Coordinates of N, CA and C in Angstrom, one line a residue:
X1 N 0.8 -1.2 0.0 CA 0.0 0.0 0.0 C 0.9 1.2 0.0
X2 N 0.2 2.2 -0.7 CA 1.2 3.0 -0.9 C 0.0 4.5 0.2
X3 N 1.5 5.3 0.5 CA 1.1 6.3 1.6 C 0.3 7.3 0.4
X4 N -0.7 8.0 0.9 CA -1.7 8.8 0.3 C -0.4 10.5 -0.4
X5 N 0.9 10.6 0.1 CA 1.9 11.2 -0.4 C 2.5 10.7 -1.3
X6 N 3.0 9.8 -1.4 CA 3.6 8.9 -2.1 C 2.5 8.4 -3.4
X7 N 1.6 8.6 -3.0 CA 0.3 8.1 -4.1 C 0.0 9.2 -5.1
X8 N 0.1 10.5 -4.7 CA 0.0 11.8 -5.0 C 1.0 12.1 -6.1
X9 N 2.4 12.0 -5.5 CA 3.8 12.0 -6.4 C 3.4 11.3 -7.6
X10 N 3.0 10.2 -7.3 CA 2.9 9.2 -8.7 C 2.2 9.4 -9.6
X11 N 1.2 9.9 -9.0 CA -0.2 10.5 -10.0 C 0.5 11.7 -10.6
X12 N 1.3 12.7 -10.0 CA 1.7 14.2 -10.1 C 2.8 13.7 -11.4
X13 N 3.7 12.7 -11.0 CA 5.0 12.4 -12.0 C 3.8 12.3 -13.4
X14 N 3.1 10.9 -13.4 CA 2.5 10.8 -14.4 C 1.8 11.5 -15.3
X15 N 1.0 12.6 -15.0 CA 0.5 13.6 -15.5 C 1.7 14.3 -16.1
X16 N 2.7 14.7 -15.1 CA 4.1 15.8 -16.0 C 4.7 15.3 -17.2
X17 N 4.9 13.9 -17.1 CA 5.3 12.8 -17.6 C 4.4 12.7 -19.5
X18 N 3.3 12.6 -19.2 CA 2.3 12.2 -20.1 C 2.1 13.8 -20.5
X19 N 1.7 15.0 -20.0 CA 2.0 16.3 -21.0 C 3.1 16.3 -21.7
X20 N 4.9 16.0 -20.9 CA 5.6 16.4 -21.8 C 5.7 15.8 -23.0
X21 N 5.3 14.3 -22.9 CA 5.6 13.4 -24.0 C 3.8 14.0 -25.3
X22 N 3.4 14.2 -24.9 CA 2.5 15.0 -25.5 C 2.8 15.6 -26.5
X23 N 3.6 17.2 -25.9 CA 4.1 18.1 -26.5 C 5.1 17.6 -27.3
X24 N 6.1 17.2 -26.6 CA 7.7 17.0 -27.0 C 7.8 15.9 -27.7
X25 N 7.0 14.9 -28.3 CA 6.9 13.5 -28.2 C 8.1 13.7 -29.9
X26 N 8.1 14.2 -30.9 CA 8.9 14.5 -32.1 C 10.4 15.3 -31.8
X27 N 10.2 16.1 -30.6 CA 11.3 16.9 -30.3 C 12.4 16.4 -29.3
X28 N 12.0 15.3 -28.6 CA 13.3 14.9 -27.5 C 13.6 13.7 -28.6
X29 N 14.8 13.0 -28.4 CA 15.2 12.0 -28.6 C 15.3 10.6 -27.8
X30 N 15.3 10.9 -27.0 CA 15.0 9.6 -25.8 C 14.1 10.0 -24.6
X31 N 13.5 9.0 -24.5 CA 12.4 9.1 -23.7 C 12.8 9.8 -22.1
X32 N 13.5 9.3 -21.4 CA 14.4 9.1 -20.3 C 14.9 10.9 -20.0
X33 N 14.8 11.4 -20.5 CA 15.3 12.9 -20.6 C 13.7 13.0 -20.2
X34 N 12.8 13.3 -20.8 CA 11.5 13.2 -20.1 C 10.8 13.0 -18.5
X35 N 11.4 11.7 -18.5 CA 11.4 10.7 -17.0 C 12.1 11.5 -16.0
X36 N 13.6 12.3 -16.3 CA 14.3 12.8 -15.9 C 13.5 14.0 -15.4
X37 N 12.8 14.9 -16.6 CA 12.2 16.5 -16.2 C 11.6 15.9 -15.5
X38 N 10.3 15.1 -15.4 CA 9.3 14.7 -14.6 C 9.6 14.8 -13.1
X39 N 10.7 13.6 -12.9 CA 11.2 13.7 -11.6 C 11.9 15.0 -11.2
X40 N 12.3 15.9 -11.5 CA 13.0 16.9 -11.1 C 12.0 17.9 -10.2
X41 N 10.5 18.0 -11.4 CA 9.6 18.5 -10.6 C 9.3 18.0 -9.6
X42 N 9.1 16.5 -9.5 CA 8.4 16.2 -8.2 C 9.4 15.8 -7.2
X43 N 10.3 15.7 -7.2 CA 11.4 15.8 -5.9 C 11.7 17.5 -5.8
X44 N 11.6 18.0 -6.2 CA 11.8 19.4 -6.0 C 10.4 20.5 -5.3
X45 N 9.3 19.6 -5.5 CA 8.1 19.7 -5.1 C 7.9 20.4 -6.1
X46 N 7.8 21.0 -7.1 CA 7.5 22.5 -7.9 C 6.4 22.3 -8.7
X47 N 5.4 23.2 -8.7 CA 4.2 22.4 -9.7 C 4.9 23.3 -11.3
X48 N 4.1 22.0 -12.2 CA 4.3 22.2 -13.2 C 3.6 22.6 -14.2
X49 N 4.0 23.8 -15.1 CA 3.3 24.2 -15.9 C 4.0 24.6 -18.0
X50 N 3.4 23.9 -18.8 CA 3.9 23.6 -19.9 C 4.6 24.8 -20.5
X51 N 3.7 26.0 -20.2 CA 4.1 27.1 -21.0 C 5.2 27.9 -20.2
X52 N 5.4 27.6 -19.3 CA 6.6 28.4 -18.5 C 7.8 27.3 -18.8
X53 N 7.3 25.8 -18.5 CA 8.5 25.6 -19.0 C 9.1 25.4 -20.6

């Protein structure tokens, strides 16, 4: 079972995760660079938004 925080992150990664690949899906080269921004937001706590970044 996962902690109602820890549940939150995952949902939060996935969402940042699934926009960038959205947008960027033709413009990055490997997926992982993606995975990487995702997590930066959410260990960083910082909410995410497409057009600022």
């Amino acid at each position: 079972m996962l902690t109602s925080e820890l549940q939150n992150n995952v949902n939060n990664y996935i969402s940042i995760y699934t926009e960038l690949k959205k947008h960027l899906k033709w413009k990055i080269a490997h997926e992982g660079l993606l995975m990487l921004t995702a997590s930066a937001y959410i260990v960083n706590k910082r909410e995410f938004d497409f057009r600022r970044f």
